[in-house]
GROMACS .gro file of C-alpha atoms in nm:
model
  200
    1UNK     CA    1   1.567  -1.253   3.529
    2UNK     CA    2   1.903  -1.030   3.442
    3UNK     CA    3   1.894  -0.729   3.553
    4UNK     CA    4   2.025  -0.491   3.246
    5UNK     CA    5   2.283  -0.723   3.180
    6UNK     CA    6   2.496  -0.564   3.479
    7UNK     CA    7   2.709  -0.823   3.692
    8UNK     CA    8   2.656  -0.693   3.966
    9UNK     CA    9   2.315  -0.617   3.986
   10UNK     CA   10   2.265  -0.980   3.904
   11UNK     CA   11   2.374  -1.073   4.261
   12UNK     CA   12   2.117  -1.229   4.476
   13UNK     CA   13   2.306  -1.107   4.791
   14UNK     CA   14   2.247  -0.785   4.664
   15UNK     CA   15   2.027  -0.589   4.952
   16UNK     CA   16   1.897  -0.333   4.702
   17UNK     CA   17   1.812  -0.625   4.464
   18UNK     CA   18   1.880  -0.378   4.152
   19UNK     CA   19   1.634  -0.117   4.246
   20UNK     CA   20   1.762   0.221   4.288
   21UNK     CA   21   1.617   0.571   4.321
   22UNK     CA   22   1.563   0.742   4.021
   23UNK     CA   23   1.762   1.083   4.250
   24UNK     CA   24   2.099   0.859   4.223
   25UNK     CA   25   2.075   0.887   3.869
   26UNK     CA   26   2.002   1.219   3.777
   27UNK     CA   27   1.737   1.474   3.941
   28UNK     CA   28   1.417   1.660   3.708
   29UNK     CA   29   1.346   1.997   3.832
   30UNK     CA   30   0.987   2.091   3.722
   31UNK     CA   31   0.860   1.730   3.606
   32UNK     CA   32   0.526   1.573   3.668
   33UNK     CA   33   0.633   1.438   4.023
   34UNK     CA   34   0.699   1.820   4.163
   35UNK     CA   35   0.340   1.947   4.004
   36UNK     CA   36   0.120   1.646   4.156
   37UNK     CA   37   0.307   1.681   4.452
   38UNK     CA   38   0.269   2.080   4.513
   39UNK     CA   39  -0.012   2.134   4.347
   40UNK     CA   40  -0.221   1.800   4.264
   41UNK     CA   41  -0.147   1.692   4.633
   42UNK     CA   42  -0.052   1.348   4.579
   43UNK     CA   43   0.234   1.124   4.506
   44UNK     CA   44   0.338   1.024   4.107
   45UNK     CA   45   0.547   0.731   4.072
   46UNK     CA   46   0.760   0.600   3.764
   47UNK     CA   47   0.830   0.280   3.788
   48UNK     CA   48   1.124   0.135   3.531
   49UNK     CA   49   1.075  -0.252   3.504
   50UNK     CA   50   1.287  -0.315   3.186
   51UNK     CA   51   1.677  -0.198   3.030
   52UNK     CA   52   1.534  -0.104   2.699
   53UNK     CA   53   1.283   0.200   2.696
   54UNK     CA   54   1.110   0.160   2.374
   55UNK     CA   55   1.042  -0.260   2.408
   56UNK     CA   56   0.856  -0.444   2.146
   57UNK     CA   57   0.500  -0.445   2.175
   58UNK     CA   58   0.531  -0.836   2.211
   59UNK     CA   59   0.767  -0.831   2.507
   60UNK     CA   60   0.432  -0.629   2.711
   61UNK     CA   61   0.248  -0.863   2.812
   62UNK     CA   62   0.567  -1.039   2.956
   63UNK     CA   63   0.653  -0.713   3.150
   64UNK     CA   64   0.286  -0.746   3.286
   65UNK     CA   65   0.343  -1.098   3.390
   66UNK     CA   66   0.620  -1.073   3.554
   67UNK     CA   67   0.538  -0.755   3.794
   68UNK     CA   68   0.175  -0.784   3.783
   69UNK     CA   69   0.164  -0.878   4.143
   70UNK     CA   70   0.418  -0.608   4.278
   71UNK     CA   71   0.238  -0.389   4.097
   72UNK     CA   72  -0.088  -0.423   4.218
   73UNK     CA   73   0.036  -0.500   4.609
   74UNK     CA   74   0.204  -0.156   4.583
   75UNK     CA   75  -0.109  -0.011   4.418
   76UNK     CA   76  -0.306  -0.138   4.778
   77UNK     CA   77  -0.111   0.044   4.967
   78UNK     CA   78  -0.279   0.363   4.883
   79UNK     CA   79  -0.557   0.212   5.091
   80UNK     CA   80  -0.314   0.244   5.403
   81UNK     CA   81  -0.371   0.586   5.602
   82UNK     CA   82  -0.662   0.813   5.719
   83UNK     CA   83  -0.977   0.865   5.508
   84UNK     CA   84  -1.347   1.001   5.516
   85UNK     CA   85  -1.591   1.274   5.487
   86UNK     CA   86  -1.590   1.658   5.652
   87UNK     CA   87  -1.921   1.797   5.740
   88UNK     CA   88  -2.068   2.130   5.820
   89UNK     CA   89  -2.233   2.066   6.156
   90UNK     CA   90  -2.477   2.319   6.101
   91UNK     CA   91  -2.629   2.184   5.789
   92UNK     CA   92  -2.508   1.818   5.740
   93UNK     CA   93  -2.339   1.910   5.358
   94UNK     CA   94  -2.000   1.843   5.266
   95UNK     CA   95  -1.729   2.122   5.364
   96UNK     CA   96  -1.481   2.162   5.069
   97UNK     CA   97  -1.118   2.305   5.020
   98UNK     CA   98  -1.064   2.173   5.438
   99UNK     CA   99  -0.699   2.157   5.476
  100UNK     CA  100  -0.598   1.808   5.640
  101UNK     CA  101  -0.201   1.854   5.753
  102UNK     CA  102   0.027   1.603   5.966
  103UNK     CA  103   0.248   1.755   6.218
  104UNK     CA  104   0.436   2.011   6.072
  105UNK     CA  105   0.522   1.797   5.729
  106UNK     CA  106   0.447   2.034   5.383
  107UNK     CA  107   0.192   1.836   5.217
  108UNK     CA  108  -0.153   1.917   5.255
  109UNK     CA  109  -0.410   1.764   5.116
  110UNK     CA  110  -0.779   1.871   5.039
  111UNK     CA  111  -1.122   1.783   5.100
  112UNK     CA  112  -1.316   1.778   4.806
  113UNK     CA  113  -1.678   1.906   4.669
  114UNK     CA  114  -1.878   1.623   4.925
  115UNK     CA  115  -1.622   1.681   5.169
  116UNK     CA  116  -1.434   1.383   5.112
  117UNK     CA  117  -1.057   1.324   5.148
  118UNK     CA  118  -0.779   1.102   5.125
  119UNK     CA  119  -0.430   1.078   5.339
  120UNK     CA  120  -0.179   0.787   5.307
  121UNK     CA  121   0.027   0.761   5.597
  122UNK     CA  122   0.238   0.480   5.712
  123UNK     CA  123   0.214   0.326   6.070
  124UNK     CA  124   0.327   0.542   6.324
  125UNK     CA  125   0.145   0.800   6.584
  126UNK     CA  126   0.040   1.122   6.361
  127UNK     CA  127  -0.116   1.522   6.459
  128UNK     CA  128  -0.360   1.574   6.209
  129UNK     CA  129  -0.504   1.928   6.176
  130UNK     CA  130  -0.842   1.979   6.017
  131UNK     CA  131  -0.890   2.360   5.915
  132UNK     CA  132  -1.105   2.532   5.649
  133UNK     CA  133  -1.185   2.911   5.646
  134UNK     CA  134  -1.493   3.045   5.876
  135UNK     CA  135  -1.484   2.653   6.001
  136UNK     CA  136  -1.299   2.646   6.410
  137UNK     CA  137  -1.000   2.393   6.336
  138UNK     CA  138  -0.995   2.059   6.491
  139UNK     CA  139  -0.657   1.815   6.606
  140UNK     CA  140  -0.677   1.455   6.639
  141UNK     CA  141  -0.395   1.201   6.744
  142UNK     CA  142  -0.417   0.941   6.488
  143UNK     CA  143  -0.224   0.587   6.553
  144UNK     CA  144  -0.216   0.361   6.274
  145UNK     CA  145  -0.008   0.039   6.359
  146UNK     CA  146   0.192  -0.197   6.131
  147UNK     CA  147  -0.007  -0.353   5.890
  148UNK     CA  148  -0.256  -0.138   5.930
  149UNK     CA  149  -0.557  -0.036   5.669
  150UNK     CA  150  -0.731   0.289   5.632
  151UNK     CA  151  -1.114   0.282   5.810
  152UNK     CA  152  -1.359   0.587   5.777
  153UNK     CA  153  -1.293   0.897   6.025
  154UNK     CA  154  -1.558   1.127   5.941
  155UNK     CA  155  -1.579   1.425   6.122
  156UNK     CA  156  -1.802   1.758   6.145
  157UNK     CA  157  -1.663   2.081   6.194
  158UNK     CA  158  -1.901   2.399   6.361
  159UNK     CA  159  -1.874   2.689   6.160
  160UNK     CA  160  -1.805   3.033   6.307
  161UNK     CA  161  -2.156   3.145   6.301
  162UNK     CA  162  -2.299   2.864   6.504
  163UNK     CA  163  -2.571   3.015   6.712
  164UNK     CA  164  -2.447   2.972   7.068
  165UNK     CA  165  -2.832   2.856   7.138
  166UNK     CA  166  -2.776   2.514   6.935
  167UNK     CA  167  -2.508   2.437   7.079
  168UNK     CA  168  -2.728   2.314   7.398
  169UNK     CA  169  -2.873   2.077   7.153
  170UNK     CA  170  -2.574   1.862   7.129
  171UNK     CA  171  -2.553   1.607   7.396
  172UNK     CA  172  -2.216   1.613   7.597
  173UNK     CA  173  -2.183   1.216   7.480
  174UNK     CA  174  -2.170   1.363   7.114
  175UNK     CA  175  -1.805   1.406   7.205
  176UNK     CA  176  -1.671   1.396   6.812
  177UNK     CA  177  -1.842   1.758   6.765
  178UNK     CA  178  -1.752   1.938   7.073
  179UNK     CA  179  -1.442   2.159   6.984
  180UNK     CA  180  -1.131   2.152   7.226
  181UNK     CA  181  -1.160   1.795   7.215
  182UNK     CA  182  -0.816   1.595   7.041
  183UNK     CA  183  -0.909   1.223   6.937
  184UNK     CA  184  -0.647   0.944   6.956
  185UNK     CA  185  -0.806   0.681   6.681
  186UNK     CA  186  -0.615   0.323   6.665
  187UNK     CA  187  -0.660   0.227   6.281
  188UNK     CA  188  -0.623  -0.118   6.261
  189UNK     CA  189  -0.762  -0.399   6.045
  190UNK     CA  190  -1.145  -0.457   6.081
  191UNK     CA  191  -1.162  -0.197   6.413
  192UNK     CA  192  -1.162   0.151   6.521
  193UNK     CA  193  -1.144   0.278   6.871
  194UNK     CA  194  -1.148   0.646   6.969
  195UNK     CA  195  -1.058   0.754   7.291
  196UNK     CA  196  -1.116   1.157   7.344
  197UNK     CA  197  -0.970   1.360   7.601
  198UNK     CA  198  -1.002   1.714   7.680
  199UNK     CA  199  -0.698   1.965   7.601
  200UNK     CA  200  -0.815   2.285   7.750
   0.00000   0.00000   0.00000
């Protein structure tokens, strides 16, 4: 339909068809988006679908109709990225508070009380750093292609006190637990390969 009455917003040649960001209008210093971002790690998004702020509560379920199926495409996304469980190699429990960062970008997000986490990230080649206090860090080359979805990439991390007589435990196939070791994992839809290298 018409986009806030505005001519020109109206035209279906229109690359932007209408939809501009919020920034070009006017920036908030301080506002929910900066808080999640900093300190909730994750993204807040307001979305503006009609001209009139304060609608009529009969007009809702028309809004719904009519964007129900951006909305909820959009909400998939989230599902696009890196995801999965950290664990303490010495006694199989979740490590929380594990820092996962992507190249040198400034968000970090955290693993939380079971060790799970959550990154969105879209396709391209990423360097993500695992690292948690009295835990030795770990890199991995992650390459999620277009159209790609999220799969599991759990991994365990040895603690600083490891007893140096485990470690002859671990067979050298159990390549995923061997520090020094970067991982290149394809994402892609339905299947996971990792190829390890060494990077000594």
């Amino acid at each position: 339909g018409a986009r806030c009455l505005i001519e020109h917003l109206n035209d279906p040649l229109d690359p932007d068809l209408g939809i501009v960001n919020g920034a070009s209008w006017y920036e908030v210093t301080g506002g929910m988006q900066d808080w999640n971002y900093v300190f909730g790690h994750c993204f807040e998004v307001t979305v503006e679908m009609n001209c009139v702020k304060f609608p009529k509560a009969k007009e809702l379920y028309g809004f719904w109709e009519d964007h129900k199926f951006a909305l909820i495409h959009y909400i998939s996304l989230t599902h696009q990225g890196i995801h999965g469980f950290i664990f303490d190699e010495q006694t199989g429990r979740g490590v929380l508070n594990v820092t996962i960062s992507v190249g040198n970008g400034p968000l970090v997000v955290y693993s939380y009380k079971y060790g799970d986490y959550w990154r969105i990230l879209l396709p391209g080649t990423y360097n993500v750093t695992f690292a948690c206090d009295n835990y030795y860090p770990q890199q991995h080359t992650v390459i999620i292609p277009e159209q790609g979805r999220t799969l599991s990439f759990n991994i365990t991390m040895r603690p600083h006190s490891y007893q140096v007589e485990h470690r002859k435990m671990h067979k050298a196939s159990n390549v995923a637990n061997i520090i020094g070791l970067s991982s290149s994992l394809i994402i892609a839809s339905g299947l996971t390969q990792g190829v390890l290298k060494r990077v000594f």
